[in-house]
Amino acid sequence: MMMFSSAPRSLLLAGALVSVCTFAAIAQQPANPAPAATAAPALPPGSPMIGRPDSEAAAKLAPVAAPPIAAAPDKLPTAKLKVPAGFNIEVYAAGMANARSLAEGDKGTVFVGSRQVDKVYAVVNKDGKRSVKVLASGLYRPNGVAFHNGTLYIAELSKVSKIDKVEDVIDNPPKPTMIYDNLPKDEAHGWKFIGIGPDNKLYVPVGQPGNNVLHDDAHGQIRRMNLDGTGAEVVAFGVRNSVGFDWHPETKQLYFTDNGRDWMSEDVPQDELNRVTKVGEDFGAPYCYQGNISDPEFGWGHSCSEFTAPVGLMGPHSASLGMRFYTGSLFPKSYKNAIFVARHGSWNRSQKVGGDVVVVKLNKDGTVKSMEPFITGFLEDNKYVGRPVDVLPMKDGSLLVSDDWNGAVYRITYGKPKVASK
């Protein structure tokens, strides 16, 4: 008995054609085909290597790993660091592996966070001598530190904790008390810089969970909350990765640095200096960078005019991190209310930029008037001998600068050394 398929004739013909083509393709294959190339292992989510161009030049670029331990005091690059005429630079404290964010207590204690180790340090001044103590350990990426009314706030990867009356318990500190843990746990851009605003609220940035990501509503922003962790709200959107901010001493507006995306090119986009003039402003990422470049991946359908443009550009891939307004009286008047910015330095650029501290002076309307070098010498022959992370104007008018490469903090003063160092 002849059997008939119930399939339409067109499908039968198509199937026959596929069979013929498949047979022909098999017939043309060599008897001993070469083995298929081994696929490259998948990169972990958020890896900085995602999106790296397939070129010889780009293949040479990768994050620069810092030394695992702090440099000995006699190995610090102080002699190589250059400051403007009339200024002096000295080692303030050393021996703190991966020294990052800085905060000053009411009694002169300097608190130092870290990112790659589990510690928060305290630099204690007693009887004219400085010593370093481990204030807290067993923490996870405790990068951010902020001091307010006797309390030290510590930001880890996914939570914020505090130590009350911290300068009274330096020698026997309690375990930090968690006040807020509603933060993502992404490793990429997960380390936090924190600060207390003139509104007595705690500000915490949440970066994008990768180089250039169309993220959810929990990322790419700066939040603020009450000092007990309640009442969290978003004050700025479109933030790729901010690791430094401060408030203008007169207008009280929030200024923040923001790192531009990688792998678009070596020269664009530049890092940004932004200003928040109202709650809820959007600064563009991942749709627009440096205020005038539409992202090639996500910018389609968006105009940079939709977003708030930066008030200043900080250089391509310069890794602009900690920034503070200078309100002291020790430095010349031209530095009053200027912004000191630590540029950690690029890694995904053949000729590195950054690795310095710059001073940004503003116009009366709050926009950038100029950007000038202040401390140079961390970058030598396209290699780092140090990497500045944060800056901190002290109550005495001096300026501290942290260096996570060497695990040290430097102090900058003005005037004759024998007077300025008293």
Coordinates of C-alpha atoms in Angstrom, one line a residue, residues 142-394:
P142 CA 35.2 49.2 52.9
N143 CA 36.1 52.0 50.5
G144 CA 34.0 54.8 51.8
V145 CA 34.4 56.6 55.1
A146 CA 32.6 59.7 56.4
F147 CA 32.7 61.4 59.8
H148 CA 29.9 63.4 61.3
N149 CA 29.1 64.5 64.9
G150 CA 31.4 61.9 66.5
T151 CA 30.2 59.0 64.3
L152 CA 32.2 57.3 61.6
Y153 CA 30.2 55.9 58.6
I154 CA 31.7 53.1 56.6
A155 CA 30.5 52.0 53.2
E156 CA 31.2 48.4 52.1
L157 CA 30.2 46.8 48.8
S158 CA 26.5 46.4 49.7
K159 CA 25.9 48.0 53.0
V160 CA 26.7 51.0 55.2
S161 CA 27.6 50.8 58.9
K162 CA 28.6 53.2 61.7
I163 CA 30.7 53.4 64.8
D164 CA 29.4 55.9 67.3
K165 CA 31.8 58.1 69.4
V166 CA 34.5 56.5 67.4
E167 CA 37.4 58.7 68.6
D168 CA 36.6 57.7 72.2
V169 CA 36.9 54.0 71.4
I170 CA 40.0 54.0 69.1
D171 CA 41.9 51.6 71.3
N172 CA 39.0 49.1 71.7
P173 CA 36.6 49.7 68.9
P174 CA 33.3 47.8 68.7
K175 CA 32.1 46.0 65.6
P176 CA 30.4 48.5 63.2
T177 CA 26.6 48.6 63.4
M178 CA 24.8 48.2 60.0
I179 CA 22.3 50.9 59.2
Y180 CA 21.6 50.3 55.5
D181 CA 21.9 47.2 53.3
N182 CA 19.6 47.8 50.4
L183 CA 22.5 48.1 47.9
P184 CA 23.4 45.8 44.9
K185 CA 26.2 43.3 45.3
D186 CA 27.8 43.7 41.9
E187 CA 31.5 43.7 42.0
A188 CA 31.9 46.0 39.0
H189 CA 31.9 49.6 40.3
G190 CA 30.6 48.2 43.6
W191 CA 33.0 50.1 45.9
K192 CA 31.5 53.2 47.4
F193 CA 32.5 56.7 48.2
I194 CA 30.2 58.3 50.9
G195 CA 29.7 61.8 52.3
I196 CA 27.5 63.8 54.6
G197 CA 25.8 66.7 52.9
P198 CA 24.8 70.2 54.3
D199 CA 21.3 68.7 54.7
N200 CA 22.7 66.2 57.3
K201 CA 22.0 63.3 55.0
L202 CA 24.2 60.5 53.9
Y203 CA 25.0 60.3 50.2
V204 CA 25.9 57.0 48.5
P205 CA 26.6 56.4 44.8
V206 CA 25.7 53.1 43.0
G207 CA 27.6 52.6 39.8
Q208 CA 26.7 50.7 36.7
P209 CA 27.3 46.9 37.1
G210 CA 29.7 46.9 34.2
N211 CA 31.6 48.9 31.7
N212 CA 28.6 50.1 29.7
V213 CA 25.3 48.6 30.8
L214 CA 21.6 49.2 30.2
H215 CA 21.0 48.8 33.9
D216 CA 18.0 48.5 36.1
D217 CA 16.5 51.1 38.5
A218 CA 18.9 50.2 41.3
H219 CA 22.1 51.2 39.5
G220 CA 23.7 54.3 37.9
Q221 CA 22.7 56.8 40.5
I222 CA 23.5 58.7 43.7
R223 CA 21.2 58.1 46.7
R224 CA 20.8 60.0 49.9
M225 CA 19.2 58.9 53.2
N226 CA 18.8 59.9 56.8
L227 CA 21.7 59.2 59.1
D228 CA 20.0 56.1 60.5
G229 CA 19.6 54.6 57.0
T230 CA 15.9 55.5 56.5
G231 CA 14.2 57.6 53.9
A232 CA 16.5 56.6 51.0
E233 CA 15.9 58.5 47.7
V234 CA 17.7 59.0 44.4
V235 CA 19.1 62.5 43.8
A236 CA 20.9 61.9 40.5
F237 CA 20.5 59.4 37.6
G238 CA 22.7 58.6 34.7
V239 CA 25.8 58.2 36.8
R240 CA 28.2 55.6 35.5
N241 CA 30.7 55.4 38.3
S242 CA 31.2 58.2 40.8
V243 CA 34.0 57.8 43.4
G244 CA 34.1 61.3 44.7
F245 CA 31.8 64.3 45.5
D246 CA 31.5 67.4 47.6
W247 CA 29.3 70.4 48.1
H248 CA 30.1 73.9 47.0
P249 CA 30.7 75.9 50.2
E250 CA 28.6 78.8 49.1
T251 CA 25.8 77.5 46.8
K252 CA 25.7 74.1 48.6
Q253 CA 25.2 72.4 45.3
L254 CA 26.6 68.8 44.9
Y255 CA 29.5 68.3 42.6
F256 CA 30.7 64.9 41.6
T257 CA 33.3 63.2 39.4
D258 CA 32.1 60.5 37.1
N259 CA 34.2 58.0 35.1
G260 CA 33.4 57.7 31.4
R261 CA 32.9 54.3 29.7
D262 CA 35.7 52.2 28.3
W263 CA 36.5 50.9 24.9
M264 CA 34.9 53.6 22.8
S265 CA 38.3 54.9 21.9
E266 CA 41.5 55.9 23.7
D267 CA 40.6 59.6 23.6
V268 CA 36.8 59.6 24.3
P269 CA 34.8 59.9 26.3
Q270 CA 36.4 62.1 28.9
D271 CA 35.6 61.7 32.6
E272 CA 33.2 64.3 33.9
L273 CA 32.8 66.9 36.6
N274 CA 29.1 67.2 37.2
R275 CA 26.9 69.5 39.3
V276 CA 23.4 68.7 40.7
T277 CA 21.1 71.7 40.6
K278 CA 17.9 69.8 41.4
V279 CA 16.9 66.4 42.7
G280 CA 16.4 63.9 40.0
E281 CA 18.6 65.2 37.2
D282 CA 19.9 62.7 34.7
F283 CA 23.5 62.9 33.6
G284 CA 23.2 60.6 30.6
A285 CA 25.0 57.3 31.1
P286 CA 24.7 54.9 29.4
Y287 CA 23.0 56.9 26.6
C288 CA 25.3 59.9 26.4
Y289 CA 28.8 60.6 27.6
Q290 CA 30.8 63.9 28.3
G291 CA 27.6 65.8 27.4
N292 CA 28.0 65.5 23.6
I293 CA 28.7 62.0 22.5
S294 CA 25.9 59.6 21.9
D295 CA 26.8 56.1 23.0
P296 CA 27.2 53.8 19.9
E297 CA 25.4 51.0 21.6
F298 CA 22.6 52.6 23.6
G299 CA 22.4 56.1 22.3
W300 CA 20.1 55.4 19.4
G301 CA 16.8 57.2 19.9
H302 CA 18.2 59.6 22.4
S303 CA 19.7 63.1 22.2
C304 CA 22.4 64.3 24.5
S305 CA 20.2 67.4 24.9
E306 CA 17.9 65.3 27.0
F307 CA 20.5 65.1 29.8
T308 CA 22.4 67.4 32.1
A309 CA 25.8 68.2 30.6
P310 CA 28.9 68.2 32.8
V311 CA 30.4 71.5 34.0
G312 CA 33.8 70.3 33.1
L313 CA 35.8 67.5 31.4
M314 CA 38.6 65.7 33.3
G315 CA 40.5 63.9 30.6
P316 CA 40.0 60.6 28.7
H317 CA 40.1 57.6 31.0
S318 CA 41.9 59.6 33.7
A319 CA 39.9 57.9 36.5
S320 CA 39.0 61.1 38.3
L321 CA 38.1 59.9 41.8
G322 CA 38.1 61.9 45.2
M323 CA 37.4 65.6 45.0
R324 CA 36.9 68.3 47.7
F325 CA 36.4 72.0 47.8
Y326 CA 39.3 73.8 49.5
T327 CA 37.9 76.2 52.2
G328 CA 41.1 76.6 54.3
S329 CA 43.2 79.7 54.7
L330 CA 46.7 78.2 54.6
F331 CA 46.9 78.2 50.8
P332 CA 47.0 81.3 48.7
K333 CA 43.7 83.1 48.1
S334 CA 43.5 81.9 44.5
Y335 CA 42.8 78.4 45.8
K336 CA 39.8 79.4 48.0
N337 CA 36.7 77.4 47.0
A338 CA 38.6 75.6 44.3
I339 CA 38.2 71.9 43.8
F340 CA 41.1 69.5 44.3
V341 CA 40.6 66.3 42.3
A342 CA 42.7 63.1 42.5
R343 CA 43.0 61.5 39.1
H344 CA 43.9 57.8 39.8
G345 CA 45.2 57.4 36.2
S346 CA 44.2 55.4 33.1
W347 CA 44.7 51.7 32.4
N348 CA 42.9 51.3 29.1
R349 CA 45.0 53.9 27.2
S350 CA 48.4 53.3 25.5
Q351 CA 49.7 56.6 26.8
K352 CA 48.4 56.9 30.3
V353 CA 46.8 60.1 31.6
G354 CA 46.1 61.2 35.1
G355 CA 48.1 59.8 38.0
D356 CA 48.1 63.3 39.5
V357 CA 46.1 65.8 41.5
V358 CA 44.6 68.8 39.7
V359 CA 43.0 71.9 40.9
V360 CA 39.8 73.0 39.2
K361 CA 38.8 76.7 39.6
L362 CA 35.3 77.8 38.9
N363 CA 33.5 80.8 37.4
K364 CA 31.0 82.7 39.4
D365 CA 28.2 80.7 37.8
G366 CA 29.7 77.5 39.0
T367 CA 31.1 76.3 35.7
V368 CA 34.7 75.4 35.2
K369 CA 37.1 78.2 34.6
S370 CA 40.4 76.3 34.5
M371 CA 42.0 73.0 35.4
E372 CA 45.7 73.1 36.5
P373 CA 48.2 70.5 37.6
F374 CA 48.8 70.5 41.4
I375 CA 50.7 67.3 42.2
T376 CA 52.6 65.5 39.4
G377 CA 55.1 62.7 39.4
F378 CA 53.0 59.6 40.2
L379 CA 53.3 58.6 36.5
E380 CA 56.9 58.1 35.3
D381 CA 57.8 56.7 31.8
N382 CA 54.2 55.6 31.3
K383 CA 54.3 53.5 34.5
Y384 CA 52.9 54.3 38.0
V385 CA 55.1 54.9 41.0
G386 CA 51.9 55.9 42.9
R387 CA 48.2 56.4 42.3
P388 CA 46.3 59.2 44.1
V389 CA 42.7 58.3 45.2
D390 CA 41.3 60.9 47.6
V391 CA 42.0 64.4 48.8
L392 CA 41.1 65.9 52.2
P393 CA 41.5 69.5 53.2
M394 CA 42.3 69.4 57.0

